[in-house]
Amino acid sequence: MGNLSIVTIVIIVANVLISYKGFGDYSFFEKYKFNIGGIKRGEQFRMFSSGFLHVDTQHLIFNMLTLFFFADVVIQYIGSLGFVLVYVGSLILGSLLSLYFHKNEYHYSAVGASGAVTGILYSAILLRPEMSLYMFFIPIPIPAYIFGIGYLLYSIYGMKNKADNIGHDAHFGGAIGGYVITLFLANWLFQENLLMIGLLAIPIVLLFVLKRMGKI
C-alpha cells in the first residue's frame, strides 16, 4: 500500500484545497455543503460538492489517510478509471442515501469525503478480502471482510440510534457504491469469490429490510 498514483494525488489535492477554502470562507462552505433545503430548491450540485468539504483539519486528514491506504489496492485491480468511477459513484450514492433518509429534515446538513472514501474501502475489501486491517484500539489484525461487515453493522446501529453527529447514511451509501460498481467492473469476482460477495451483501440487505419494517 501507499503507492500514490496521479489520480489519488489529484483527488487528495482537490479535497485539501476546497476544504481549506471552506475553512476560511463561511459563505463558500454554506453554498456548497450538503443541505436538504438547498437540494430541494434545485441545488443538486451540493450532493457532489459537499464531498470535497470538511468540518476541520482532523476530519480532512482522517479521510485522506484512509484514501491513501486503500486507493492503490483498487487501482491495482480495476485501474485508474475504475478507481475514479468508484470514488465519484460512491460519493453520489452516499449523498443519495442521505437524501433518502433525511428528505423530511429541511435543515439537515453534512460535509466530507467519507462516502467516497468508504466506497474505496469497501471496494478494496471486496477485491482483497483476505488482507488484514489494524485498528487503533485493537492490537491484532482483523480480516478485511470481517471489518467491512462489522463497520456496516455499526453504521446501521448509528443510523438507528442517531446518537452522534456522524453521517452514517453517507458512509453506508458510499459502501453500497463501492460494492456495486466494483462488481460491475470486476465481474470475475463472481467466479472467484461468490461466497465473499454474499457475505459482504448481508449488512446491505439488512439495512433495507429494517427500513422497510420501519425499524430505521
mmCIF file of N, CA, C and O in Angstrom, residues 5 22 29-30 68 71 76 84-85 90-91 93 96-97 115 122-123 136 138 160 175 186 196-197 211:
data_model
loop_
_atom_site.group_PDB
_atom_site.id
_atom_site.type_symbol
_atom_site.label_atom_id
_atom_site.label_comp_id
_atom_site.label_asym_id
_atom_site.label_seq_id
_atom_site.Cartn_x
_atom_site.Cartn_y
_atom_site.Cartn_z
ATOM 1 N N SER A 5 -0.749 7.122 -6.914
ATOM 2 C CA SER A 5 -0.913 7.339 -8.347
ATOM 3 C C SER A 5 -1.341 8.787 -8.576
ATOM 4 O O SER A 5 -1.756 9.489 -7.645
ATOM 5 N N GLY A 22 -13.097 26.316 2.315
ATOM 6 C CA GLY A 22 -14.280 26.303 3.173
ATOM 7 C C GLY A 22 -13.986 26.675 4.610
ATOM 8 O O GLY A 22 -14.807 27.318 5.275
ATOM 9 N N PHE A 29 -18.546 27.722 2.203
ATOM 10 C CA PHE A 29 -18.900 26.475 2.897
ATOM 11 C C PHE A 29 -20.407 26.259 2.877
ATOM 12 O O PHE A 29 -20.888 25.170 2.562
ATOM 13 N N GLU A 30 -21.172 27.310 3.218
ATOM 14 C CA GLU A 30 -22.628 27.208 3.259
ATOM 15 C C GLU A 30 -23.232 26.957 1.884
ATOM 16 O O GLU A 30 -24.224 26.243 1.750
ATOM 17 N N PHE A 68 -5.575 7.211 1.108
ATOM 18 C CA PHE A 68 -4.182 6.910 0.781
ATOM 19 C C PHE A 68 -3.862 5.424 0.953
ATOM 20 O O PHE A 68 -3.213 4.805 0.115
ATOM 21 N N ALA A 71 -6.385 3.281 -1.795
ATOM 22 C CA ALA A 71 -6.534 3.657 -3.205
ATOM 23 C C ALA A 71 -5.774 2.725 -4.136
ATOM 24 O O ALA A 71 -6.300 2.273 -5.156
ATOM 25 N N GLN A 76 -4.892 -1.135 -8.526
ATOM 26 C CA GLN A 76 -4.174 -2.332 -8.955
ATOM 27 C C GLN A 76 -5.100 -3.309 -9.683
ATOM 28 O O GLN A 76 -4.706 -3.949 -10.658
ATOM 29 N N VAL A 84 -11.635 6.026 -10.201
ATOM 30 C CA VAL A 84 -12.381 7.290 -10.261
ATOM 31 C C VAL A 84 -13.894 7.023 -10.292
ATOM 32 O O VAL A 84 -14.673 7.717 -9.623
ATOM 33 N N LEU A 85 -14.309 6.015 -11.055
ATOM 34 C CA LEU A 85 -15.737 5.671 -11.122
ATOM 35 C C LEU A 85 -16.259 5.238 -9.754
ATOM 36 O O LEU A 85 -17.362 5.634 -9.345
ATOM 37 N N SER A 90 -19.509 6.436 -5.487
ATOM 38 C CA SER A 90 -19.756 6.256 -4.049
ATOM 39 C C SER A 90 -20.107 7.577 -3.383
ATOM 40 O O SER A 90 -20.951 7.619 -2.482
ATOM 41 N N LEU A 91 -19.455 8.644 -3.819
ATOM 42 C CA LEU A 91 -19.777 9.981 -3.299
ATOM 43 C C LEU A 91 -21.252 10.304 -3.565
ATOM 44 O O LEU A 91 -21.987 10.712 -2.654
ATOM 45 N N LEU A 93 -23.755 8.169 -4.408
ATOM 46 C CA LEU A 93 -24.666 7.247 -3.728
ATOM 47 C C LEU A 93 -24.758 7.535 -2.233
ATOM 48 O O LEU A 93 -25.814 7.373 -1.623
ATOM 49 N N LEU A 96 -27.125 10.373 -2.059
ATOM 50 C CA LEU A 96 -28.487 9.918 -2.364
ATOM 51 C C LEU A 96 -29.109 9.184 -1.183
ATOM 52 O O LEU A 96 -30.298 9.375 -0.881
ATOM 53 N N LEU A 97 -28.308 8.356 -0.485
ATOM 54 C CA LEU A 97 -28.858 7.648 0.678
ATOM 55 C C LEU A 97 -29.141 8.626 1.812
ATOM 56 O O LEU A 97 -30.147 8.489 2.522
ATOM 57 N N GLY A 115 -18.252 9.307 2.348
ATOM 58 C CA GLY A 115 -18.999 8.396 1.488
ATOM 59 C C GLY A 115 -18.122 7.844 0.378
ATOM 60 O O GLY A 115 -18.076 6.631 0.136
ATOM 61 N N TYR A 122 -14.570 -0.216 0.821
ATOM 62 C CA TYR A 122 -15.378 -1.419 0.607
ATOM 63 C C TYR A 122 -14.996 -2.100 -0.706
ATOM 64 O O TYR A 122 -15.003 -3.329 -0.808
ATOM 65 N N SER A 123 -14.640 -1.309 -1.699
ATOM 66 C CA SER A 123 -14.136 -1.859 -2.965
ATOM 67 C C SER A 123 -12.856 -2.652 -2.726
ATOM 68 O O SER A 123 -12.699 -3.780 -3.227
ATOM 69 N N PHE A 136 -6.794 1.147 15.596
ATOM 70 C CA PHE A 136 -6.028 1.816 16.651
ATOM 71 C C PHE A 136 -6.236 1.175 18.016
ATOM 72 O O PHE A 136 -5.322 1.075 18.811
ATOM 73 N N ILE A 138 -7.454 -1.986 18.633
ATOM 74 C CA ILE A 138 -7.381 -3.450 18.663
ATOM 75 C C ILE A 138 -5.981 -3.858 18.201
ATOM 76 O O ILE A 138 -5.602 -3.592 17.058
ATOM 77 N N LYS A 160 -29.792 4.018 13.316
ATOM 78 C CA LYS A 160 -30.975 3.706 14.124
ATOM 79 C C LYS A 160 -31.042 4.556 15.385
ATOM 80 O O LYS A 160 -32.104 5.051 15.764
ATOM 81 N N ALA A 175 -20.479 2.794 0.739
ATOM 82 C CA ALA A 175 -20.120 1.374 0.716
ATOM 83 C C ALA A 175 -20.929 0.628 -0.339
ATOM 84 O O ALA A 175 -20.393 -0.234 -1.046
ATOM 85 N N ALA A 186 -15.454 -5.521 -12.059
ATOM 86 C CA ALA A 186 -14.630 -6.725 -11.833
ATOM 87 C C ALA A 186 -15.546 -7.938 -11.708
ATOM 88 O O ALA A 186 -15.561 -8.614 -10.674
ATOM 89 N N MET A 196 -17.771 -14.582 -0.699
ATOM 90 C CA MET A 196 -17.437 -13.285 -0.109
ATOM 91 C C MET A 196 -18.392 -12.201 -0.582
ATOM 92 O O MET A 196 -18.771 -11.324 0.201
ATOM 93 N N ILE A 197 -18.812 -12.264 -1.841
ATOM 94 C CA ILE A 197 -19.793 -11.310 -2.359
ATOM 95 C C ILE A 197 -21.080 -11.401 -1.538
ATOM 96 O O ILE A 197 -21.666 -10.387 -1.156
ATOM 97 N N LYS A 211 -35.347 -0.883 7.115
ATOM 98 C CA LYS A 211 -36.023 0.343 6.651
ATOM 99 C C LYS A 211 -37.454 0.034 6.244
ATOM 100 O O LYS A 211 -38.380 0.773 6.583
#
